[in-house]
PDB file of C-alpha atoms in Angstrom:
ATOM      1  CA  UNK V   1       5.893  -6.402  27.207  1.00  0.00           C
ATOM      2  CA  UNK V   2       5.853  -7.489  23.324  1.00  0.00           C
ATOM      3  CA  UNK V   3       2.047  -8.578  22.120  1.00  0.00           C
ATOM      4  CA  UNK V   4       2.705 -11.637  19.827  1.00  0.00           C
ATOM      5  CA  UNK V   5       0.332 -13.997  17.977  1.00  0.00           C
ATOM      6  CA  UNK V   6       1.548 -17.656  18.383  1.00  0.00           C
ATOM      7  CA  UNK V   7      -0.502 -21.064  17.275  1.00  0.00           C
ATOM      8  CA  UNK V   8      -3.624 -18.782  16.497  1.00  0.00           C
ATOM      9  CA  UNK V   9      -3.742 -17.344  19.781  1.00  0.00           C
ATOM     10  CA  UNK V  10      -3.271 -13.447  20.619  1.00  0.00           C
ATOM     11  CA  UNK V  11      -0.539 -13.544  23.636  1.00  0.00           C
ATOM     12  CA  UNK V  12      -1.925 -10.390  25.616  1.00  0.00           C
ATOM     13  CA  UNK V  13       0.498  -7.575  27.231  1.00  0.00           C
ATOM     14  CA  UNK V  14       0.683  -4.739  29.086  1.00  0.00           C
ATOM     15  CA  UNK V  15       1.266  -2.722  25.484  1.00  0.00           C
ATOM     16  CA  UNK V  16      -1.998  -4.383  24.191  1.00  0.00           C
ATOM     17  CA  UNK V  17      -4.105  -1.013  24.864  1.00  0.00           C
ATOM     18  CA  UNK V  18      -6.158   0.839  21.978  1.00  0.00           C
ATOM     19  CA  UNK V  19      -5.236   3.794  19.904  1.00  0.00           C
ATOM     20  CA  UNK V  20      -5.521   7.060  22.313  1.00  0.00           C
ATOM     21  CA  UNK V  21      -4.794   5.126  26.121  1.00  0.00           C
ATOM     22  CA  UNK V  22      -2.964   7.958  27.601  1.00  0.00           C
ATOM     23  CA  UNK V  23      -0.176   5.760  29.592  1.00  0.00           C
ATOM     24  CA  UNK V  24       1.770   6.736  32.758  1.00  0.00           C
ATOM     25  CA  UNK V  25       5.040   5.319  33.467  1.00  0.00           C
ATOM     26  CA  UNK V  26       6.035   5.802  37.333  1.00  0.00           C
ATOM     27  CA  UNK V  27       9.397   5.664  37.897  1.00  0.00           C
ATOM     28  CA  UNK V  28       9.507   7.006  41.573  1.00  0.00           C
ATOM     29  CA  UNK V  29       9.380   3.430  43.296  1.00  0.00           C
ATOM     30  CA  UNK V  30      12.012   1.924  41.315  1.00  0.00           C
ATOM     31  CA  UNK V  31      14.721   0.587  43.601  1.00  0.00           C
ATOM     32  CA  UNK V  32      18.327   0.805  42.841  1.00  0.00           C
ATOM     33  CA  UNK V  33      19.520  -2.636  41.244  1.00  0.00           C
ATOM     34  CA  UNK V  34      20.098  -4.199  38.139  1.00  0.00           C
ATOM     35  CA  UNK V  35      18.157  -4.901  34.921  1.00  0.00           C
ATOM     36  CA  UNK V  36      17.978  -8.275  33.493  1.00  0.00           C
ATOM     37  CA  UNK V  37      17.402  -8.528  29.498  1.00  0.00           C
ATOM     38  CA  UNK V  38      13.789  -9.183  29.555  1.00  0.00           C
ATOM     39  CA  UNK V  39      14.141  -5.604  31.737  1.00  0.00           C
ATOM     40  CA  UNK V  40      16.540  -4.005  29.356  1.00  0.00           C
ATOM     41  CA  UNK V  41      14.204  -5.248  26.642  1.00  0.00           C
ATOM     42  CA  UNK V  42      11.034  -4.212  28.226  1.00  0.00           C
ATOM     43  CA  UNK V  43      12.725  -0.253  28.654  1.00  0.00           C
ATOM     44  CA  UNK V  44      13.826  -0.674  24.979  1.00  0.00           C
ATOM     45  CA  UNK V  45       9.944  -1.254  23.898  1.00  0.00           C
ATOM     46  CA  UNK V  46       8.628   1.698  25.818  1.00  0.00           C
ATOM     47  CA  UNK V  47      11.619   4.142  24.501  1.00  0.00           C
ATOM     48  CA  UNK V  48      10.196   2.786  20.826  1.00  0.00           C
ATOM     49  CA  UNK V  49       6.617   3.616  21.712  1.00  0.00           C
ATOM     50  CA  UNK V  50       7.599   7.069  23.270  1.00  0.00           C
ATOM     51  CA  UNK V  51      10.066   8.005  20.421  1.00  0.00           C
ATOM     52  CA  UNK V  52       8.057   6.681  17.336  1.00  0.00           C
ATOM     53  CA  UNK V  53       4.730   5.676  18.652  1.00  0.00           C
ATOM     54  CA  UNK V  54       4.975   1.998  17.696  1.00  0.00           C
ATOM     55  CA  UNK V  55       4.776  -1.170  19.379  1.00  0.00           C
ATOM     56  CA  UNK V  56       6.521  -4.611  17.652  1.00  0.00           C
ATOM     57  CA  UNK V  57       3.983  -7.486  16.921  1.00  0.00           C
ATOM     58  CA  UNK V  58       5.194 -10.997  16.398  1.00  0.00           C
ATOM     59  CA  UNK V  59       2.756 -12.318  13.999  1.00  0.00           C
ATOM     60  CA  UNK V  60       4.108 -16.627  14.469  1.00  0.00           C
ATOM     61  CA  UNK V  61       7.623 -15.793  13.448  1.00  0.00           C
ATOM     62  CA  UNK V  62       6.984 -12.775  11.037  1.00  0.00           C
ATOM     63  CA  UNK V  63       8.056  -9.283  13.149  1.00  0.00           C
ATOM     64  CA  UNK V  64       5.690  -5.903  12.312  1.00  0.00           C
ATOM     65  CA  UNK V  65       5.979  -2.704  13.834  1.00  0.00           C
ATOM     66  CA  UNK V  66       2.175  -1.690  14.565  1.00  0.00           C
ATOM     67  CA  UNK V  67       1.668   2.732  14.784  1.00  0.00           C
ATOM     68  CA  UNK V  68      -0.262   3.684  17.434  1.00  0.00           C
ATOM     69  CA  UNK V  69      -1.291   6.850  18.925  1.00  0.00           C
ATOM     70  CA  UNK V  70      -0.375   6.398  23.239  1.00  0.00           C
ATOM     71  CA  UNK V  71       0.628   9.708  24.568  1.00  0.00           C
ATOM     72  CA  UNK V  72       3.269   8.977  27.601  1.00  0.00           C
ATOM     73  CA  UNK V  73       3.476  10.651  30.859  1.00  0.00           C
ATOM     74  CA  UNK V  74       6.738   9.473  32.990  1.00  0.00           C
ATOM     75  CA  UNK V  75       6.843  10.255  36.668  1.00  0.00           C
ATOM     76  CA  UNK V  76      10.514  10.193  37.721  1.00  0.00           C
ATOM     77  CA  UNK V  77      12.655  11.313  40.295  1.00  0.00           C
ATOM     78  CA  UNK V  78      15.975  12.983  39.395  1.00  0.00           C
ATOM     79  CA  UNK V  79      16.736  11.162  36.197  1.00  0.00           C
ATOM     80  CA  UNK V  80      14.769   9.009  34.050  1.00  0.00           C
ATOM     81  CA  UNK V  81      15.531   5.822  32.336  1.00  0.00           C
ATOM     82  CA  UNK V  82      13.496   6.717  29.626  1.00  0.00           C
ATOM     83  CA  UNK V  83      14.277   9.616  27.254  1.00  0.00           C
ATOM     84  CA  UNK V  84      11.515  12.336  26.753  1.00  0.00           C
ATOM     85  CA  UNK V  85      10.918  15.406  24.233  1.00  0.00           C
ATOM     86  CA  UNK V  86      10.271  17.616  27.486  1.00  0.00           C
ATOM     87  CA  UNK V  87      11.247  17.020  31.328  1.00  0.00           C
ATOM     88  CA  UNK V  88      10.043  19.193  34.046  1.00  0.00           C
TER      89      UNK V  88
END
């Protein structure tokens, strides 16, 4: 999910959105299983987006956190993989 610029080209990802985009993360269809290293990294990126409203962006080899405003709603069963300020 980490956007980057490599070789002068922008590498678009699902987190390449404009400020004030409303994001809905639907965990209700997830099945039991194991997360590989990419999945764990993507969960951490989403958690940082939720907690700190920032997305890491890699400019060639230089990482930079871009501050954003992306309100996020998590749809989940009894227990979410992501921590949020409010749970109903």
